[in-house]
PDB file of C-alpha atoms in Angstrom:
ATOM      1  CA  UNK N  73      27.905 -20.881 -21.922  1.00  0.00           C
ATOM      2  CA  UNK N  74      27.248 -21.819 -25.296  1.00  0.00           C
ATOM      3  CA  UNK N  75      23.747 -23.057 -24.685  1.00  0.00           C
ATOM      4  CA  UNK N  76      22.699 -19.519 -23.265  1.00  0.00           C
ATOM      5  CA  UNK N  77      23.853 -18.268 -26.485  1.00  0.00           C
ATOM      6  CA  UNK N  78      21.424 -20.203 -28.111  1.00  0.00           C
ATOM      7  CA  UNK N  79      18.585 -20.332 -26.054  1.00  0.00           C
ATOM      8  CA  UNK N  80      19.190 -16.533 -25.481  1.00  0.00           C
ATOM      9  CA  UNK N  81      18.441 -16.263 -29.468  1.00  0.00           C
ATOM     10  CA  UNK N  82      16.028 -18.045 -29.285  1.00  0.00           C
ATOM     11  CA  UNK N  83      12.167 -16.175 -30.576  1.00  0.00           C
ATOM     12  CA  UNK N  84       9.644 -16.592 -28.241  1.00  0.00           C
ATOM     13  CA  UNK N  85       6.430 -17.057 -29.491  1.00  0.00           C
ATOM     14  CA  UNK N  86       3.410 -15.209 -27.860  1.00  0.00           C
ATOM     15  CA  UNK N  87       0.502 -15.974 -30.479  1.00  0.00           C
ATOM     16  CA  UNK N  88       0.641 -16.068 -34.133  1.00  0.00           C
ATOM     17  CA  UNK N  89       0.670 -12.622 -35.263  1.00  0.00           C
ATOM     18  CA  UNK N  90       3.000 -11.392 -31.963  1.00  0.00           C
ATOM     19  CA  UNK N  91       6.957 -12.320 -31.716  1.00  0.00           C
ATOM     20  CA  UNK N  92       9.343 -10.968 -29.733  1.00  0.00           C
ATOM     21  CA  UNK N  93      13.056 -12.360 -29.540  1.00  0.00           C
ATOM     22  CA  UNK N  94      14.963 -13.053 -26.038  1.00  0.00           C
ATOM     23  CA  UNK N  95      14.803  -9.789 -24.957  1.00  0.00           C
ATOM     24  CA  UNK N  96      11.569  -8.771 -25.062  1.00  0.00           C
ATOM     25  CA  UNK N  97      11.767  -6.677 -28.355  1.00  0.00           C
ATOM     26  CA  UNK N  98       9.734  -7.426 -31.054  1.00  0.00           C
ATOM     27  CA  UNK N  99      10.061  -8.553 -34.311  1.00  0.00           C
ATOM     28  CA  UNK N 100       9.540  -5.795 -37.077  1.00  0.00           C
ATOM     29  CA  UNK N 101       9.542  -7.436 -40.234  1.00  0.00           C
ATOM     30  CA  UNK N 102       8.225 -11.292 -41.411  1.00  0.00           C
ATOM     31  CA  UNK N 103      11.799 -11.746 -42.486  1.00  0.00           C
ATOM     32  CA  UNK N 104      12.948 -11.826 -39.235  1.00  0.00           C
ATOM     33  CA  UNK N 105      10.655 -15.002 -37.765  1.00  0.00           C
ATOM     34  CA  UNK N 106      13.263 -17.124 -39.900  1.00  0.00           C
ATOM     35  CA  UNK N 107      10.603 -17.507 -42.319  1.00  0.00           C
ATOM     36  CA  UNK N 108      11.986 -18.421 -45.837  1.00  0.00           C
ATOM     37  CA  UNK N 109      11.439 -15.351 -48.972  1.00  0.00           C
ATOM     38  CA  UNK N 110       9.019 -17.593 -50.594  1.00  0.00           C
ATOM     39  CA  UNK N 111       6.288 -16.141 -49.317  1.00  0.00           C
ATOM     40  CA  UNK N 112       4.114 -14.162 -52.155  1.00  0.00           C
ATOM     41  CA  UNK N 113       4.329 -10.874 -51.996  1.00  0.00           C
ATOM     42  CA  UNK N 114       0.797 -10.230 -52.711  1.00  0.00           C
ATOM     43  CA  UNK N 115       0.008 -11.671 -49.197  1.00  0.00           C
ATOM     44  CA  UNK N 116       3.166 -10.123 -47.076  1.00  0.00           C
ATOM     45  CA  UNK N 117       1.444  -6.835 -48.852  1.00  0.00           C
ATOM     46  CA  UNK N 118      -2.282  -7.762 -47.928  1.00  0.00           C
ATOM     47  CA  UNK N 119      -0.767  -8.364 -44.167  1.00  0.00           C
ATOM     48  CA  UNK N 120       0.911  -5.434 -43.871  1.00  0.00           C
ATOM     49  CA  UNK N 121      -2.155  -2.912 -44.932  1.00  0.00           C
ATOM     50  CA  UNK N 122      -4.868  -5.265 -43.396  1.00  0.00           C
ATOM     51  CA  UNK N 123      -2.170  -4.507 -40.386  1.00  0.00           C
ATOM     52  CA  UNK N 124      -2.400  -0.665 -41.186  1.00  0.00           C
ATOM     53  CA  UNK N 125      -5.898  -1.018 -41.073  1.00  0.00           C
ATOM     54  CA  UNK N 126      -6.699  -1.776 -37.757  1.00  0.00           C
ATOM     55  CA  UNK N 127      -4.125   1.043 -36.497  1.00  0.00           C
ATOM     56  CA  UNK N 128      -6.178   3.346 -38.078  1.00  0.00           C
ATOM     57  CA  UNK N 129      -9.488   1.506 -37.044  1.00  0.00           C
ATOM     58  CA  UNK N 130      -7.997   1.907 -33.606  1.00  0.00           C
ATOM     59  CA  UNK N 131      -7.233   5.335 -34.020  1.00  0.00           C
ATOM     60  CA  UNK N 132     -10.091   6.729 -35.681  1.00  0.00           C
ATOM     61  CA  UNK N 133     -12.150   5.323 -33.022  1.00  0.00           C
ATOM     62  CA  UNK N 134      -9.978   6.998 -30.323  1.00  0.00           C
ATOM     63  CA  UNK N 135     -10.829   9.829 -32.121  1.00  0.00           C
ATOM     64  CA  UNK N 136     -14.344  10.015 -32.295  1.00  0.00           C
ATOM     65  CA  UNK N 137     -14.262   9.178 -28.313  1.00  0.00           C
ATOM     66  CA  UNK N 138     -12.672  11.900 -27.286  1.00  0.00           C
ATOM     67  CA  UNK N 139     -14.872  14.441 -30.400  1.00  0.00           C
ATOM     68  CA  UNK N 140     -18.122  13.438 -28.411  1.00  0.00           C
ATOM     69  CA  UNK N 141     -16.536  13.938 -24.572  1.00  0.00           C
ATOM     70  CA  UNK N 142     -15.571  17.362 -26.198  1.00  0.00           C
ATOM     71  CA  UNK N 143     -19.139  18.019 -27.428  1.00  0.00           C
ATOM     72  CA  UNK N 144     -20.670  16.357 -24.662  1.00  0.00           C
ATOM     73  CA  UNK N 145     -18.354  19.016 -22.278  1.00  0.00           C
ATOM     74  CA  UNK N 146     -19.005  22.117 -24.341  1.00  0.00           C
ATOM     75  CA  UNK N 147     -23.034  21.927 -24.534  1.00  0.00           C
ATOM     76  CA  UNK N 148     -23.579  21.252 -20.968  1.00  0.00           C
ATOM     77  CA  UNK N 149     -21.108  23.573 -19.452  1.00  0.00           C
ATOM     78  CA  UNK N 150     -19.397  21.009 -17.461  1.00  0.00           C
ATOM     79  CA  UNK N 151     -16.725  22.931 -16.103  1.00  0.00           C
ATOM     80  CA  UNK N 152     -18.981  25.878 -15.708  1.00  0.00           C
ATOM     81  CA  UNK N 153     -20.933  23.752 -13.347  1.00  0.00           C
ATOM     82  CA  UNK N 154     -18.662  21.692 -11.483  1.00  0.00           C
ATOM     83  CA  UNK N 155     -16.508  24.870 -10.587  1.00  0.00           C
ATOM     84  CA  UNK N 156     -19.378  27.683 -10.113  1.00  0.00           C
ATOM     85  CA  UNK N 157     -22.646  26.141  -8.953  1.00  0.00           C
ATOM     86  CA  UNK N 158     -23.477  26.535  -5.298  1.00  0.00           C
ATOM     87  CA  UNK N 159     -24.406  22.971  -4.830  1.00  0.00           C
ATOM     88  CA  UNK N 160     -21.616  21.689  -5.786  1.00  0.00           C
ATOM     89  CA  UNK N 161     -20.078  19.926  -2.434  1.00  0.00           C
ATOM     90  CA  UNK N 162     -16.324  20.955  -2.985  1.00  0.00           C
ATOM     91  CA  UNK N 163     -14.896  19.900  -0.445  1.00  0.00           C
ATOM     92  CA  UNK N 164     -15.436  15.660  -2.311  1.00  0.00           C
ATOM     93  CA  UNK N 165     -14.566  17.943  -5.352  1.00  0.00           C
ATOM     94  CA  UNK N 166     -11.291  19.123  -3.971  1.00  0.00           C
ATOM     95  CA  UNK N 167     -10.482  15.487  -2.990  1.00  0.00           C
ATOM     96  CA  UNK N 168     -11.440  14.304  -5.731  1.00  0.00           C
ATOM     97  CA  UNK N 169      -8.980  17.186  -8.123  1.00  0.00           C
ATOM     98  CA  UNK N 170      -6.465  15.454  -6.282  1.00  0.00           C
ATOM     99  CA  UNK N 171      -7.043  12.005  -6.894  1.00  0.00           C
ATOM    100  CA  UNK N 172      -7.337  12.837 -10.778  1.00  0.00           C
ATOM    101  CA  UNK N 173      -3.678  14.939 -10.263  1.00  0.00           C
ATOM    102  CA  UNK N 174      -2.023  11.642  -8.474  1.00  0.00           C
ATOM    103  CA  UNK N 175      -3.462   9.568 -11.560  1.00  0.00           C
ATOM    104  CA  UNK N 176      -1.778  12.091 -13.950  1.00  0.00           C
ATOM    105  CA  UNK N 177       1.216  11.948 -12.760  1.00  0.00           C
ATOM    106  CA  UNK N 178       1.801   8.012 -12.621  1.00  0.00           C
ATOM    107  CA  UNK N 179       0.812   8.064 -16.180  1.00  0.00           C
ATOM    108  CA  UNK N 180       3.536  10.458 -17.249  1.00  0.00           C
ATOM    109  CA  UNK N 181       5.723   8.269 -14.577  1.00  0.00           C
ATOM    110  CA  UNK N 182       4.745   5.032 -16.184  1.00  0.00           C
ATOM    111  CA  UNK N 183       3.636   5.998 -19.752  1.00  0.00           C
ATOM    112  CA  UNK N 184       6.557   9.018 -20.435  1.00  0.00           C
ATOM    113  CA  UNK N 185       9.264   9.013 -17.646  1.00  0.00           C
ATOM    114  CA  UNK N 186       9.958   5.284 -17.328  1.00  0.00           C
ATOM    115  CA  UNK N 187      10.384   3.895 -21.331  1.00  0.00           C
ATOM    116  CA  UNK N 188      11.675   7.306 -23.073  1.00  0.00           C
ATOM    117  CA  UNK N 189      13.810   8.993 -20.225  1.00  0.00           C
ATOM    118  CA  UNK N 190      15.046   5.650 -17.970  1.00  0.00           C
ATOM    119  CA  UNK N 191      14.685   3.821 -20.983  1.00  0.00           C
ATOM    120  CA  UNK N 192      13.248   0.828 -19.021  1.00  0.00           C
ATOM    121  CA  UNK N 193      10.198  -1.198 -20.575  1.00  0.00           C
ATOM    122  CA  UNK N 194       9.748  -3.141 -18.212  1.00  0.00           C
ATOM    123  CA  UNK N 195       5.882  -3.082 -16.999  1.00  0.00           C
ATOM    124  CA  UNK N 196       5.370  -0.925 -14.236  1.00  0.00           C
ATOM    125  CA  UNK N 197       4.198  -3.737 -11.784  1.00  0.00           C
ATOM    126  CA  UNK N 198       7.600  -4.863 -11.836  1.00  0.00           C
ATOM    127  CA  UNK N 199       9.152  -1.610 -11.410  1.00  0.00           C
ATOM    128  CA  UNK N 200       7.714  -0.212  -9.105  1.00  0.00           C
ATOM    129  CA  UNK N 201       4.262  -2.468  -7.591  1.00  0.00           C
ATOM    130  CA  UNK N 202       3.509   0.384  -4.865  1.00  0.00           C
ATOM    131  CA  UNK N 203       2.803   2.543  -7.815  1.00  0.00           C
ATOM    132  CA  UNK N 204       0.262   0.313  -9.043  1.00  0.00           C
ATOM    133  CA  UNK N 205      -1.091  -0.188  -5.683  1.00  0.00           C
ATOM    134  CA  UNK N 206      -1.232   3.875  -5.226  1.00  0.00           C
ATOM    135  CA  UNK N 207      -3.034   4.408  -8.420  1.00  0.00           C
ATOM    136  CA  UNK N 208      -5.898   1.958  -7.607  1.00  0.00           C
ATOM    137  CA  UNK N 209      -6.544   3.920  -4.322  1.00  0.00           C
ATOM    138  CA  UNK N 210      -6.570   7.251  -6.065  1.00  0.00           C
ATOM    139  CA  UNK N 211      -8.941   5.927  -8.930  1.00  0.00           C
ATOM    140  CA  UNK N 212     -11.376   4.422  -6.222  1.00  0.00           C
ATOM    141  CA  UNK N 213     -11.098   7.592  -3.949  1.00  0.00           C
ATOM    142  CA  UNK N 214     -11.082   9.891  -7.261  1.00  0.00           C
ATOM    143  CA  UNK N 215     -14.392   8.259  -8.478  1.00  0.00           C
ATOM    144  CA  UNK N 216     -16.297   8.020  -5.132  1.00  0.00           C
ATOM    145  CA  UNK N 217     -15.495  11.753  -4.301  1.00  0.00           C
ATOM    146  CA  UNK N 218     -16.483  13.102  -7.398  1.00  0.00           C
ATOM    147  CA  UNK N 219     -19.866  11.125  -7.657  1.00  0.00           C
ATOM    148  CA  UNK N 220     -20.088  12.383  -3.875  1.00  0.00           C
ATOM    149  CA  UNK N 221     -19.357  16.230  -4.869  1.00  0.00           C
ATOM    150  CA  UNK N 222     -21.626  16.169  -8.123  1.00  0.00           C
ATOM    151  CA  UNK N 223     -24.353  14.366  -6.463  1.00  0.00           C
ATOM    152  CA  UNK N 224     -26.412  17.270  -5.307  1.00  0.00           C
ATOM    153  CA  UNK N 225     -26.376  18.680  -8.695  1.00  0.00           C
ATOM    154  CA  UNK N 226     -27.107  15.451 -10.945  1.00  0.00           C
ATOM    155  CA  UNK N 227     -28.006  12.713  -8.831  1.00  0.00           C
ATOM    156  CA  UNK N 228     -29.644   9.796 -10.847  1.00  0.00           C
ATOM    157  CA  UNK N 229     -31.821  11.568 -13.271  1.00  0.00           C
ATOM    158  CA  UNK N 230     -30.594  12.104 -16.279  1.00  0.00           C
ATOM    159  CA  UNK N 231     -33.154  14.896 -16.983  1.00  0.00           C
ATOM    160  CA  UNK N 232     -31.283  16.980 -14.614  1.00  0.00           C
ATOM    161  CA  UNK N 233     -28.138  17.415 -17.224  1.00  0.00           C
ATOM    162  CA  UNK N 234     -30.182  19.648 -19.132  1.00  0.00           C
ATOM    163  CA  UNK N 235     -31.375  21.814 -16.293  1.00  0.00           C
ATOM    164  CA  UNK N 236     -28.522  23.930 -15.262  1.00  0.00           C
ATOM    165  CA  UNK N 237     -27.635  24.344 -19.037  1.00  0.00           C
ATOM    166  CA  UNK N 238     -31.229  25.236 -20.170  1.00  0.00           C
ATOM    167  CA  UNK N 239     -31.646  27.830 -17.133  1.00  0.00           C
ATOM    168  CA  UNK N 240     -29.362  30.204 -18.871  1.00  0.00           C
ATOM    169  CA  UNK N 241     -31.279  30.129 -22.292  1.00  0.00           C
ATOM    170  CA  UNK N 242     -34.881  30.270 -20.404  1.00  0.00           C
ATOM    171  CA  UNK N 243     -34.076  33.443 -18.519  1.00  0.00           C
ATOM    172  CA  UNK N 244     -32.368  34.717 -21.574  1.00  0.00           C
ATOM    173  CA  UNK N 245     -35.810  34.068 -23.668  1.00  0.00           C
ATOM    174  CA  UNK N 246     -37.441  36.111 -20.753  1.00  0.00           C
ATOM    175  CA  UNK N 247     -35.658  38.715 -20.621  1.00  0.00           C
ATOM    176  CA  UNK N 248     -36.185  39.220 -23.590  1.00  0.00           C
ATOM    177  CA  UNK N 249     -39.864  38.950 -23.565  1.00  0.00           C
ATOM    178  CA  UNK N 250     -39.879  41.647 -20.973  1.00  0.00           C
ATOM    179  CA  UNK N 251     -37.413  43.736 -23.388  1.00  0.00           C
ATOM    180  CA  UNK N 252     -40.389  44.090 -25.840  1.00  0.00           C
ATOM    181  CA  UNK N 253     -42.921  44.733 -23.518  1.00  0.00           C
TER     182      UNK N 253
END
């Protein structure tokens, strides 16, 4: 029993800079990887905002990500155009809405429900594997249905983006034209 104890207190060493102890929680602070105080703390101060650093790295590129799908969206009228245009094929679309609402809700089940309301962090492959296995067939069925549905719109040229979106300011700049006449 007593060598449980130990080996249950035991860290366990993933790579240099990660630590967790037995139970799969990590360690929080470089006094607790049994490290002795001697340490300068000029350098445990260097760590800790070089640490901070690539957080906000991290997050400031997360950021910037999701600034230019937001522009990208707003100038072409994406939703404006996958929902309204006639050739649109909606029934792939439909499928493909789906697909996208199955993925959203086994990343609220895995992401939200499991570690803050059944307060289990284990991964989700563990949990619950036909999860996994459900989410690969909705990503695969999501992403050839909606390349399926858009197709007749888009296709492979990129020149066609700009089409649907400049069709509104053309006949706009006619009408106008016509206006003055």
């Amino acid at each position: 029993m007593q060598e449980m104890t130990e080996v249950s207190k035991r860290n366990i060493s993933l790579d240099e800079d990660d630590q967790i102890d037995a139970e799969g929680q990590p360690l929080n602070s470089d006094n607790d990887l049994g490290e002795d105080n001697s340490k300068d703390p000029f350098e445990i101060r260097k760590k800790k905002v070089e640490k901070f650093l690539k957080w906000l790295r991290i997050k400031v590129e997360a950021l910037l990500w999701c600034l230019a799908c937001a522009i990208t969206i707003y100038y072409t009228n994406f939703f404006r155009l996958i929902f309204e245009h006639p050739r649109i094929n909606t029934l792939f679309l439909n499928i493909g809405m789906i697909g996208i609402g199955i993925n959203s809700i086994l990343g609220l089940y895995a992401g939200f429900y499991l570690p803050f309301i059944k307060k289990n962090r284990d991964p989700i492959d563990q949990v619950n594997p036909r999860a996994v296995q459900l989410g690969a067939i909705a990503g695969v069925t999501t992403f050839i249905t909606i390349i399926i549905a858009i197709w007749p719109l888009w296709g492979l040229s990129l020149i066609h983006i700009s089409e649907p979106t400049r069709l509104l300011s053309i006949s706009y700049a006619v009408f106008c034209l016509k206006k003055k006449k």
